[in-house]
């Protein structure tokens, strides 16, 4: 069994005026994000929207030293971007769609993702979204450590950092044994 983990395709990470935007790089994968997500939904697979979620004024969060406030829970910034938002709205009541607020880079960190996957006997996870070299990378590493088979959709991941994006795609294959597909 397989699942799609759709990571951080929100207004703050994608929109031109987003608080921590990947800009054109993120916007350019919109069509692929929708296409891959739609395919998984129609196949009846488990689809997880693993979305960065911060509380306003959380003084203990380690990202405070690194980034401006972003993806504050319940704000437009934490909402999905563009056509992916429309797709999620259409299917959000479907029990195979799961919204997961995550507090750290990895979708596994401090969440029930592993439990949700294992109770469905899912052994293969497909990753799409942003950023290739931050949240996708950390999620892939945690998946590797939990013995999941990992598939990365090359044209549905993006980063603000082209060198980091390229490095991460190599790392997925060469260090995590992931399959990188178009
Ligand atoms: Zn964050």
Short mmCIF file of N, CA and C and ligand atoms in Angstrom, two decimals:
data_model
loop_
_atom_site.label_atom_id
_atom_site.label_comp_id
_atom_site.label_asym_id
_atom_site.label_seq_id
_atom_site.Cartn_x
_atom_site.Cartn_y
_atom_site.Cartn_z
N UNK A 1 0.85 -1.20 0.00
CA UNK A 1 0.00 0.00 0.00
C UNK A 1 0.88 1.25 0.00
N UNK A 2 0.37 2.28 -0.65
CA UNK A 2 1.16 3.51 -0.70
C UNK A 2 0.33 4.73 -0.29
N UNK A 3 1.04 5.80 0.04
CA UNK A 3 0.38 7.04 0.44
C UNK A 3 1.12 8.22 -0.18
N UNK A 4 0.38 9.30 -0.36
CA UNK A 4 0.99 10.55 -0.82
C UNK A 4 1.10 11.50 0.37
N UNK A 5 2.29 12.05 0.56
CA UNK A 5 2.47 13.06 1.61
C UNK A 5 2.75 14.39 0.89
N UNK A 6 1.81 15.29 1.00
CA UNK A 6 1.88 16.58 0.32
C UNK A 6 2.30 17.64 1.33
N UNK A 7 3.48 18.21 1.12
CA UNK A 7 4.10 19.02 2.17
C UNK A 7 4.14 20.52 1.85
N UNK A 8 3.53 21.31 2.74
CA UNK A 8 3.75 22.77 2.81
C UNK A 8 3.47 23.59 1.57
N UNK A 9 2.51 23.16 0.74
CA UNK A 9 2.20 23.97 -0.44
C UNK A 9 1.17 25.05 -0.05
N UNK A 10 1.62 25.97 0.79
CA UNK A 10 0.73 26.99 1.36
C UNK A 10 1.08 28.38 0.83
N UNK A 11 0.16 29.32 1.08
CA UNK A 11 0.37 30.70 0.62
C UNK A 11 1.68 31.28 1.14
N UNK A 12 2.00 31.04 2.41
CA UNK A 12 3.25 31.62 2.94
C UNK A 12 4.49 31.08 2.25
N UNK A 13 4.44 29.85 1.74
CA UNK A 13 5.62 29.27 1.09
C UNK A 13 5.60 29.43 -0.44
N UNK A 14 4.44 29.79 -1.01
CA UNK A 14 4.33 29.79 -2.47
C UNK A 14 3.93 31.16 -3.06
N UNK A 15 2.96 31.83 -2.45
CA UNK A 15 2.47 33.09 -3.02
C UNK A 15 3.59 34.13 -3.07
N UNK A 16 3.50 35.01 -4.05
CA UNK A 16 4.53 36.04 -4.22
C UNK A 16 4.68 36.88 -2.95
N UNK A 17 3.55 37.13 -2.26
CA UNK A 17 3.63 37.93 -1.03
C UNK A 17 3.65 37.05 0.23
N UNK A 18 3.98 35.76 0.07
CA UNK A 18 4.05 34.85 1.21
C UNK A 18 5.19 35.22 2.15
N UNK A 19 5.02 34.91 3.44
CA UNK A 19 6.00 35.31 4.46
C UNK A 19 7.37 34.66 4.26
N UNK A 20 7.38 33.47 3.67
CA UNK A 20 8.65 32.74 3.49
C UNK A 20 8.60 32.05 2.13
N UNK A 21 8.39 32.85 1.11
CA UNK A 21 8.04 32.27 -0.19
C UNK A 21 9.22 31.66 -0.96
N UNK A 22 8.90 30.59 -1.68
CA UNK A 22 9.86 30.01 -2.62
C UNK A 22 9.70 30.68 -3.99
N UNK A 23 8.70 31.56 -4.11
CA UNK A 23 8.50 32.35 -5.32
C UNK A 23 8.22 31.51 -6.56
N UNK A 24 8.86 31.88 -7.64
CA UNK A 24 8.58 31.25 -8.93
C UNK A 24 8.84 29.73 -8.89
N UNK A 25 9.89 29.34 -8.17
CA UNK A 25 10.21 27.90 -8.10
C UNK A 25 9.02 27.11 -7.56
N UNK A 26 8.42 27.60 -6.51
CA UNK A 26 7.26 26.94 -5.92
C UNK A 26 6.03 27.04 -6.79
N UNK A 27 5.81 28.23 -7.37
CA UNK A 27 4.63 28.44 -8.22
C UNK A 27 4.68 27.58 -9.47
N UNK A 28 5.87 27.29 -9.95
CA UNK A 28 6.01 26.55 -11.20
C UNK A 28 5.63 25.07 -11.08
N UNK A 29 5.48 24.55 -9.87
CA UNK A 29 5.09 23.13 -9.72
C UNK A 29 3.60 22.97 -9.42
N UNK A 30 2.84 24.07 -9.46
CA UNK A 30 1.41 24.02 -9.10
C UNK A 30 0.64 22.96 -9.89
N UNK A 31 0.84 22.95 -11.20
CA UNK A 31 0.10 22.02 -12.05
C UNK A 31 0.44 20.56 -11.70
N UNK A 32 1.72 20.29 -11.46
CA UNK A 32 2.14 18.93 -11.10
C UNK A 32 1.63 18.53 -9.72
N UNK A 33 1.62 19.48 -8.79
CA UNK A 33 1.08 19.21 -7.45
C UNK A 33 -0.36 18.72 -7.55
N UNK A 34 -1.14 19.43 -8.36
CA UNK A 34 -2.56 19.10 -8.54
C UNK A 34 -2.71 17.77 -9.26
N UNK A 35 -1.91 17.57 -10.31
CA UNK A 35 -2.01 16.36 -11.12
C UNK A 35 -1.70 15.11 -10.27
N UNK A 36 -0.59 15.15 -9.53
CA UNK A 36 -0.20 14.00 -8.71
C UNK A 36 -1.24 13.75 -7.60
N UNK A 37 -1.67 14.82 -6.95
CA UNK A 37 -2.65 14.68 -5.85
C UNK A 37 -3.96 14.10 -6.37
N UNK A 38 -4.42 14.62 -7.50
CA UNK A 38 -5.67 14.15 -8.10
C UNK A 38 -5.58 12.66 -8.46
N UNK A 39 -4.44 12.26 -9.00
CA UNK A 39 -4.24 10.85 -9.36
C UNK A 39 -4.34 9.96 -8.12
N UNK A 40 -3.67 10.35 -7.03
CA UNK A 40 -3.70 9.54 -5.80
C UNK A 40 -5.11 9.48 -5.21
N UNK A 41 -5.81 10.60 -5.24
CA UNK A 41 -7.18 10.62 -4.70
C UNK A 41 -8.07 9.67 -5.51
N UNK A 42 -7.96 9.77 -6.83
CA UNK A 42 -8.81 8.93 -7.70
C UNK A 42 -8.46 7.45 -7.60
N UNK A 43 -7.20 7.15 -7.27
CA UNK A 43 -6.79 5.76 -7.08
C UNK A 43 -7.28 5.21 -5.73
N UNK A 44 -7.77 6.10 -4.86
CA UNK A 44 -8.25 5.67 -3.55
C UNK A 44 -7.14 5.55 -2.51
N UNK A 45 -5.97 6.12 -2.82
CA UNK A 45 -4.85 6.06 -1.87
C UNK A 45 -5.03 7.07 -0.74
N UNK A 46 -4.30 6.82 0.36
CA UNK A 46 -4.29 7.74 1.50
C UNK A 46 -3.48 8.98 1.12
N UNK A 47 -4.06 10.15 1.30
CA UNK A 47 -3.40 11.41 0.94
C UNK A 47 -3.31 12.30 2.17
N UNK A 48 -2.08 12.61 2.54
CA UNK A 48 -1.84 13.42 3.75
C UNK A 48 -1.34 14.80 3.36
N UNK A 49 -2.02 15.82 3.84
CA UNK A 49 -1.52 17.18 3.70
C UNK A 49 -0.78 17.51 4.99
N UNK A 50 0.55 17.39 4.95
CA UNK A 50 1.38 17.64 6.13
C UNK A 50 1.85 19.09 6.07
N UNK A 51 1.26 19.91 6.92
CA UNK A 51 1.39 21.36 6.76
C UNK A 51 2.01 22.01 7.99
N UNK A 52 3.05 22.79 7.76
CA UNK A 52 3.73 23.55 8.79
C UNK A 52 2.68 24.37 9.57
N UNK A 53 2.78 24.32 10.90
CA UNK A 53 1.76 24.97 11.72
C UNK A 53 2.42 25.61 12.95
N UNK A 54 2.38 26.94 12.97
CA UNK A 54 2.98 27.66 14.11
C UNK A 54 1.92 28.40 14.89
N UNK A 55 2.19 28.55 16.20
CA UNK A 55 1.32 29.39 17.02
C UNK A 55 1.95 30.78 17.09
N UNK A 56 1.12 31.81 16.98
CA UNK A 56 1.63 33.18 17.09
C UNK A 56 2.28 33.34 18.47
N UNK A 57 3.47 33.92 18.49
CA UNK A 57 4.14 34.22 19.75
C UNK A 57 4.73 33.01 20.47
N UNK A 58 4.93 31.91 19.75
CA UNK A 58 5.54 30.71 20.35
C UNK A 58 7.04 30.97 20.55
N UNK A 59 7.40 31.40 21.74
CA UNK A 59 8.79 31.84 21.98
C UNK A 59 9.77 30.67 22.07
N UNK A 60 9.27 29.45 22.15
CA UNK A 60 10.17 28.30 22.32
C UNK A 60 10.53 27.62 21.00
N UNK A 61 9.92 28.07 19.90
CA UNK A 61 10.15 27.36 18.65
C UNK A 61 11.55 27.63 18.09
N UNK A 62 12.30 26.56 17.75
CA UNK A 62 13.66 26.77 17.25
C UNK A 62 13.75 27.56 15.94
N UNK A 63 12.65 27.58 15.15
CA UNK A 63 12.69 28.33 13.88
C UNK A 63 12.69 29.84 14.09
N UNK A 64 12.37 30.28 15.32
CA UNK A 64 12.35 31.73 15.58
C UNK A 64 13.67 32.40 15.26
N UNK A 65 14.76 31.66 15.47
CA UNK A 65 16.09 32.23 15.23
C UNK A 65 16.44 32.25 13.75
N UNK A 66 15.66 31.52 12.95
CA UNK A 66 16.02 31.32 11.55
C UNK A 66 15.13 32.07 10.56
N UNK A 67 13.84 32.12 10.87
CA UNK A 67 12.88 32.63 9.89
C UNK A 67 11.91 33.63 10.51
N UNK A 68 11.33 34.52 9.68
CA UNK A 68 10.25 35.38 10.17
C UNK A 68 9.00 34.52 10.44
N UNK A 69 8.02 35.05 11.19
CA UNK A 69 6.80 34.28 11.45
C UNK A 69 6.13 33.85 10.13
N UNK A 70 5.66 32.59 10.10
CA UNK A 70 5.02 32.06 8.89
C UNK A 70 4.10 30.91 9.28
N UNK A 71 3.17 30.57 8.38
CA UNK A 71 2.23 29.47 8.58
C UNK A 71 1.60 29.46 9.98
N UNK A 72 1.15 30.63 10.40
CA UNK A 72 0.45 30.72 11.68
C UNK A 72 -0.90 30.03 11.53
N UNK A 73 -1.20 29.14 12.49
CA UNK A 73 -2.42 28.32 12.42
C UNK A 73 -3.67 29.20 12.22
N UNK A 74 -4.46 28.83 11.22
CA UNK A 74 -5.74 29.51 10.98
C UNK A 74 -5.65 30.76 10.12
N UNK A 75 -4.44 31.14 9.70
CA UNK A 75 -4.31 32.32 8.85
C UNK A 75 -4.30 31.91 7.37
N UNK A 76 -4.45 32.92 6.50
CA UNK A 76 -4.39 32.66 5.06
C UNK A 76 -3.02 32.11 4.67
N UNK A 77 -2.00 32.53 5.38
CA UNK A 77 -0.65 32.05 5.09
C UNK A 77 -0.52 30.55 5.24
N UNK A 78 -1.31 29.94 6.14
CA UNK A 78 -1.22 28.49 6.36
C UNK A 78 -2.15 27.72 5.42
N UNK A 79 -2.98 28.46 4.71
CA UNK A 79 -3.92 27.83 3.77
C UNK A 79 -3.17 27.32 2.53
N UNK A 80 -3.70 26.29 1.90
CA UNK A 80 -3.08 25.78 0.67
C UNK A 80 -3.14 26.85 -0.42
N UNK A 81 -2.22 26.77 -1.36
CA UNK A 81 -2.09 27.76 -2.44
C UNK A 81 -2.81 27.31 -3.71
N UNK A 82 -3.44 28.27 -4.35
CA UNK A 82 -3.94 28.12 -5.72
C UNK A 82 -4.86 26.94 -5.98
N UNK A 83 -4.58 26.24 -7.07
CA UNK A 83 -5.44 25.15 -7.51
C UNK A 83 -5.41 23.96 -6.55
N UNK A 84 -4.33 23.82 -5.78
CA UNK A 84 -4.29 22.72 -4.80
C UNK A 84 -5.31 22.97 -3.69
N UNK A 85 -5.50 24.23 -3.33
CA UNK A 85 -6.51 24.61 -2.33
C UNK A 85 -7.91 24.18 -2.82
N UNK A 86 -8.17 24.44 -4.11
CA UNK A 86 -9.47 24.08 -4.68
C UNK A 86 -9.67 22.56 -4.65
N UNK A 87 -8.62 21.83 -4.98
CA UNK A 87 -8.71 20.37 -4.98
C UNK A 87 -8.97 19.84 -3.57
N UNK A 88 -8.27 20.41 -2.60
CA UNK A 88 -8.44 19.98 -1.20
C UNK A 88 -9.86 20.29 -0.72
N UNK A 89 -10.36 21.46 -1.07
CA UNK A 89 -11.72 21.85 -0.67
C UNK A 89 -12.74 20.87 -1.22
N UNK A 90 -12.51 20.44 -2.44
CA UNK A 90 -13.43 19.50 -3.11
C UNK A 90 -13.48 18.14 -2.41
N UNK A 91 -12.34 17.70 -1.88
CA UNK A 91 -12.26 16.34 -1.34
C UNK A 91 -12.04 16.26 0.16
N UNK A 92 -12.03 17.40 0.88
CA UNK A 92 -11.57 17.38 2.27
C UNK A 92 -12.43 16.52 3.20
N UNK A 93 -13.70 16.28 2.83
CA UNK A 93 -14.56 15.46 3.69
C UNK A 93 -14.35 13.96 3.45
N UNK A 94 -13.59 13.65 2.41
CA UNK A 94 -13.29 12.25 2.09
C UNK A 94 -12.37 11.66 3.16
N UNK A 95 -12.72 10.51 3.75
CA UNK A 95 -11.91 9.95 4.84
C UNK A 95 -10.49 9.56 4.45
N UNK A 96 -10.22 9.45 3.16
CA UNK A 96 -8.85 9.12 2.73
C UNK A 96 -7.94 10.35 2.71
N UNK A 97 -8.52 11.55 2.94
CA UNK A 97 -7.75 12.79 2.97
C UNK A 97 -7.51 13.18 4.43
N UNK A 98 -6.26 13.40 4.77
CA UNK A 98 -5.94 13.70 6.17
C UNK A 98 -5.08 14.96 6.26
N UNK A 99 -5.56 15.94 7.01
CA UNK A 99 -4.81 17.19 7.24
C UNK A 99 -3.99 17.02 8.51
N UNK A 100 -2.69 17.20 8.39
CA UNK A 100 -1.78 17.00 9.52
C UNK A 100 -1.00 18.29 9.79
N UNK A 101 -1.29 18.95 10.89
CA UNK A 101 -0.48 20.10 11.29
C UNK A 101 0.84 19.59 11.85
N UNK A 102 1.94 20.04 11.26
CA UNK A 102 3.24 19.62 11.78
C UNK A 102 3.97 20.84 12.33
N UNK A 103 4.77 20.63 13.39
CA UNK A 103 5.42 21.76 14.05
C UNK A 103 6.88 21.90 13.63
N UNK A 104 7.46 20.80 13.18
CA UNK A 104 8.86 20.83 12.75
C UNK A 104 8.95 20.48 11.27
N UNK A 105 10.17 20.45 10.72
CA UNK A 105 10.34 20.20 9.29
C UNK A 105 9.75 18.85 8.87
N UNK A 106 10.09 17.80 9.63
CA UNK A 106 9.64 16.47 9.25
C UNK A 106 8.17 16.25 9.59
N UNK A 107 7.45 15.63 8.66
CA UNK A 107 6.03 15.31 8.90
C UNK A 107 5.88 14.23 9.97
N UNK A 108 6.97 13.54 10.31
CA UNK A 108 6.92 12.50 11.34
C UNK A 108 7.18 13.06 12.75
N UNK A 109 7.80 14.23 12.83
CA UNK A 109 8.27 14.75 14.12
C UNK A 109 7.10 15.21 15.01
N UNK A 110 6.85 14.47 16.08
CA UNK A 110 5.82 14.85 17.04
C UNK A 110 4.40 14.70 16.53
N UNK A 111 4.21 13.92 15.44
CA UNK A 111 2.87 13.75 14.86
C UNK A 111 2.45 12.26 14.90
N UNK A 112 1.22 11.98 14.50
CA UNK A 112 0.75 10.59 14.46
C UNK A 112 0.86 9.98 13.05
N UNK A 113 1.70 10.58 12.20
CA UNK A 113 1.80 10.11 10.82
C UNK A 113 2.19 8.63 10.73
N UNK A 114 3.22 8.24 11.49
CA UNK A 114 3.69 6.85 11.43
C UNK A 114 2.56 5.87 11.79
N UNK A 115 1.81 6.23 12.82
CA UNK A 115 0.67 5.42 13.28
C UNK A 115 -0.39 5.30 12.18
N UNK A 116 -0.71 6.43 11.57
CA UNK A 116 -1.74 6.44 10.51
C UNK A 116 -1.31 5.59 9.32
N UNK A 117 -0.02 5.64 8.99
CA UNK A 117 0.48 4.86 7.85
C UNK A 117 0.47 3.37 8.18
N UNK A 118 0.98 3.03 9.37
CA UNK A 118 1.10 1.61 9.75
C UNK A 118 -0.27 0.95 9.91
N UNK A 119 -1.26 1.68 10.44
CA UNK A 119 -2.58 1.04 10.61
C UNK A 119 -3.24 0.77 9.25
N UNK A 120 -2.76 1.45 8.22
CA UNK A 120 -3.26 1.19 6.86
C UNK A 120 -2.32 0.25 6.08
N UNK A 121 -1.32 -0.29 6.77
CA UNK A 121 -0.34 -1.19 6.13
C UNK A 121 0.39 -0.53 4.96
N UNK A 122 0.63 0.76 5.07
CA UNK A 122 1.32 1.50 4.01
C UNK A 122 2.83 1.36 4.22
N UNK A 123 3.52 0.94 3.15
CA UNK A 123 4.97 0.74 3.22
C UNK A 123 5.73 1.66 2.28
N UNK A 124 5.00 2.34 1.41
CA UNK A 124 5.64 3.20 0.40
C UNK A 124 5.04 4.59 0.47
N UNK A 125 5.90 5.60 0.64
CA UNK A 125 5.36 6.96 0.67
C UNK A 125 5.95 7.80 -0.47
N UNK A 126 5.06 8.58 -1.07
CA UNK A 126 5.42 9.48 -2.17
C UNK A 126 5.41 10.91 -1.64
N UNK A 127 6.46 11.65 -1.93
CA UNK A 127 6.58 13.00 -1.39
C UNK A 127 6.51 14.06 -2.49
N UNK A 128 5.69 15.09 -2.22
CA UNK A 128 5.61 16.26 -3.11
C UNK A 128 5.52 17.52 -2.25
N UNK A 129 5.89 18.67 -2.82
CA UNK A 129 5.74 19.93 -2.12
C UNK A 129 7.05 20.69 -1.96
N UNK A 130 7.13 21.48 -0.92
CA UNK A 130 8.32 22.31 -0.67
C UNK A 130 8.73 22.20 0.81
N UNK A 131 9.99 22.58 1.11
CA UNK A 131 11.11 22.79 0.20
C UNK A 131 11.86 21.46 0.05
N UNK A 132 12.34 21.20 -1.15
CA UNK A 132 13.06 19.95 -1.43
C UNK A 132 14.12 19.64 -0.39
N UNK A 133 14.91 20.68 -0.04
CA UNK A 133 16.08 20.51 0.82
C UNK A 133 15.82 20.80 2.29
N UNK A 134 14.55 21.04 2.66
CA UNK A 134 14.25 21.26 4.09
C UNK A 134 13.17 20.25 4.53
N UNK A 135 11.90 20.59 4.33
CA UNK A 135 10.84 19.71 4.86
C UNK A 135 10.70 18.39 4.12
N UNK A 136 10.91 18.40 2.80
CA UNK A 136 10.87 17.13 2.06
C UNK A 136 12.05 16.27 2.51
N UNK A 137 13.22 16.88 2.62
CA UNK A 137 14.43 16.15 3.03
C UNK A 137 14.28 15.54 4.42
N UNK A 138 13.85 16.35 5.39
CA UNK A 138 13.74 15.85 6.76
C UNK A 138 12.67 14.76 6.89
N UNK A 139 11.60 14.90 6.12
CA UNK A 139 10.55 13.87 6.12
C UNK A 139 11.09 12.58 5.49
N UNK A 140 11.85 12.73 4.40
CA UNK A 140 12.42 11.55 3.73
C UNK A 140 13.41 10.82 4.66
N UNK A 141 14.22 11.57 5.39
CA UNK A 141 15.18 10.96 6.31
C UNK A 141 14.44 10.17 7.41
N UNK A 142 13.40 10.78 7.97
CA UNK A 142 12.62 10.08 8.99
C UNK A 142 11.91 8.85 8.41
N UNK A 143 11.46 8.94 7.17
CA UNK A 143 10.83 7.78 6.51
C UNK A 143 11.85 6.67 6.31
N UNK A 144 13.06 7.05 5.90
CA UNK A 144 14.15 6.08 5.72
C UNK A 144 14.43 5.37 7.05
N UNK A 145 14.50 6.13 8.13
CA UNK A 145 14.79 5.55 9.45
C UNK A 145 13.67 4.64 9.95
N UNK A 146 12.48 4.78 9.37
CA UNK A 146 11.34 3.93 9.73
C UNK A 146 11.09 2.85 8.68
N UNK A 147 12.05 2.69 7.77
CA UNK A 147 12.03 1.62 6.76
C UNK A 147 10.92 1.73 5.71
N UNK A 148 10.45 2.95 5.44
CA UNK A 148 9.49 3.11 4.33
C UNK A 148 10.24 3.17 3.01
N UNK A 149 9.62 2.66 1.96
CA UNK A 149 10.11 2.88 0.61
C UNK A 149 9.71 4.32 0.23
N UNK A 150 10.64 5.04 -0.37
CA UNK A 150 10.41 6.47 -0.62
C UNK A 150 10.43 6.75 -2.12
N UNK A 151 9.43 7.49 -2.58
CA UNK A 151 9.38 7.94 -3.97
C UNK A 151 9.24 9.46 -3.96
N UNK A 152 10.13 10.12 -4.71
CA UNK A 152 10.11 11.58 -4.82
C UNK A 152 9.66 11.96 -6.22
N UNK A 153 8.65 12.81 -6.31
CA UNK A 153 8.18 13.27 -7.63
C UNK A 153 8.97 14.54 -7.99
N UNK A 154 9.96 14.35 -8.83
CA UNK A 154 10.95 15.39 -9.14
C UNK A 154 10.32 16.71 -9.60
N UNK A 155 9.25 16.63 -10.40
CA UNK A 155 8.64 17.85 -10.93
C UNK A 155 7.52 18.39 -10.05
N UNK A 156 7.40 17.79 -8.85
CA UNK A 156 6.41 18.30 -7.89
C UNK A 156 7.09 18.62 -6.54
N UNK A 157 8.41 18.88 -6.60
CA UNK A 157 9.12 19.40 -5.43
C UNK A 157 9.90 20.64 -5.87
N UNK A 158 10.10 21.58 -4.97
CA UNK A 158 10.80 22.82 -5.32
C UNK A 158 11.44 23.44 -4.09
N UNK A 159 12.40 24.33 -4.36
CA UNK A 159 13.06 25.05 -3.27
C UNK A 159 13.43 26.46 -3.74
N UNK A 160 13.57 27.36 -2.78
CA UNK A 160 14.07 28.71 -3.07
C UNK A 160 15.56 28.66 -3.42
N UNK A 161 16.22 27.53 -3.10
CA UNK A 161 17.67 27.39 -3.27
C UNK A 161 17.97 26.33 -4.33
N UNK A 162 18.31 26.74 -5.57
CA UNK A 162 18.53 25.76 -6.64
C UNK A 162 19.63 24.75 -6.32
N UNK A 163 20.70 25.20 -5.65
CA UNK A 163 21.80 24.28 -5.31
C UNK A 163 21.33 23.26 -4.27
N UNK A 164 20.56 23.72 -3.30
CA UNK A 164 20.01 22.83 -2.27
C UNK A 164 19.04 21.82 -2.87
N UNK A 165 18.23 22.28 -3.81
CA UNK A 165 17.26 21.42 -4.51
C UNK A 165 18.00 20.28 -5.22
N UNK A 166 19.05 20.65 -5.96
CA UNK A 166 19.82 19.67 -6.73
C UNK A 166 20.52 18.68 -5.80
N UNK A 167 21.12 19.21 -4.75
CA UNK A 167 21.82 18.35 -3.78
C UNK A 167 20.85 17.34 -3.17
N UNK A 168 19.69 17.84 -2.77
CA UNK A 168 18.71 16.97 -2.09
C UNK A 168 18.24 15.84 -3.02
N UNK A 169 18.01 16.17 -4.31
CA UNK A 169 17.56 15.13 -5.25
C UNK A 169 18.60 14.01 -5.35
N UNK A 170 19.88 14.37 -5.34
CA UNK A 170 20.94 13.35 -5.34
C UNK A 170 20.95 12.57 -4.03
N UNK A 171 20.79 13.28 -2.93
CA UNK A 171 20.82 12.65 -1.62
C UNK A 171 19.68 11.63 -1.46
N UNK A 172 18.50 11.98 -1.96
CA UNK A 172 17.36 11.04 -1.87
C UNK A 172 17.73 9.70 -2.49
N UNK A 173 18.37 9.78 -3.67
CA UNK A 173 18.71 8.55 -4.39
C UNK A 173 19.93 7.85 -3.81
N UNK A 174 20.99 8.61 -3.56
CA UNK A 174 22.28 8.02 -3.23
C UNK A 174 22.46 7.68 -1.75
N UNK A 175 21.71 8.35 -0.87
CA UNK A 175 21.89 8.08 0.56
C UNK A 175 20.64 7.48 1.19
N UNK A 176 19.47 7.75 0.60
CA UNK A 176 18.23 7.23 1.21
C UNK A 176 17.61 6.12 0.36
N UNK A 177 18.20 5.84 -0.79
CA UNK A 177 17.69 4.76 -1.63
C UNK A 177 16.32 5.05 -2.22
N UNK A 178 16.00 6.32 -2.32
CA UNK A 178 14.68 6.69 -2.85
C UNK A 178 14.64 6.55 -4.36
N UNK A 179 13.44 6.39 -4.88
CA UNK A 179 13.22 6.44 -6.32
C UNK A 179 12.78 7.86 -6.66
N UNK A 180 13.48 8.49 -7.60
CA UNK A 180 13.10 9.84 -8.03
C UNK A 180 12.45 9.70 -9.40
N UNK A 181 11.18 10.09 -9.49
CA UNK A 181 10.45 9.93 -10.76
C UNK A 181 9.99 11.29 -11.30
N UNK A 182 9.69 11.34 -12.61
CA UNK A 182 9.23 12.58 -13.24
C UNK A 182 7.73 12.74 -13.04
ZN1 LIG B 1 7.96 26.64 10.01
#
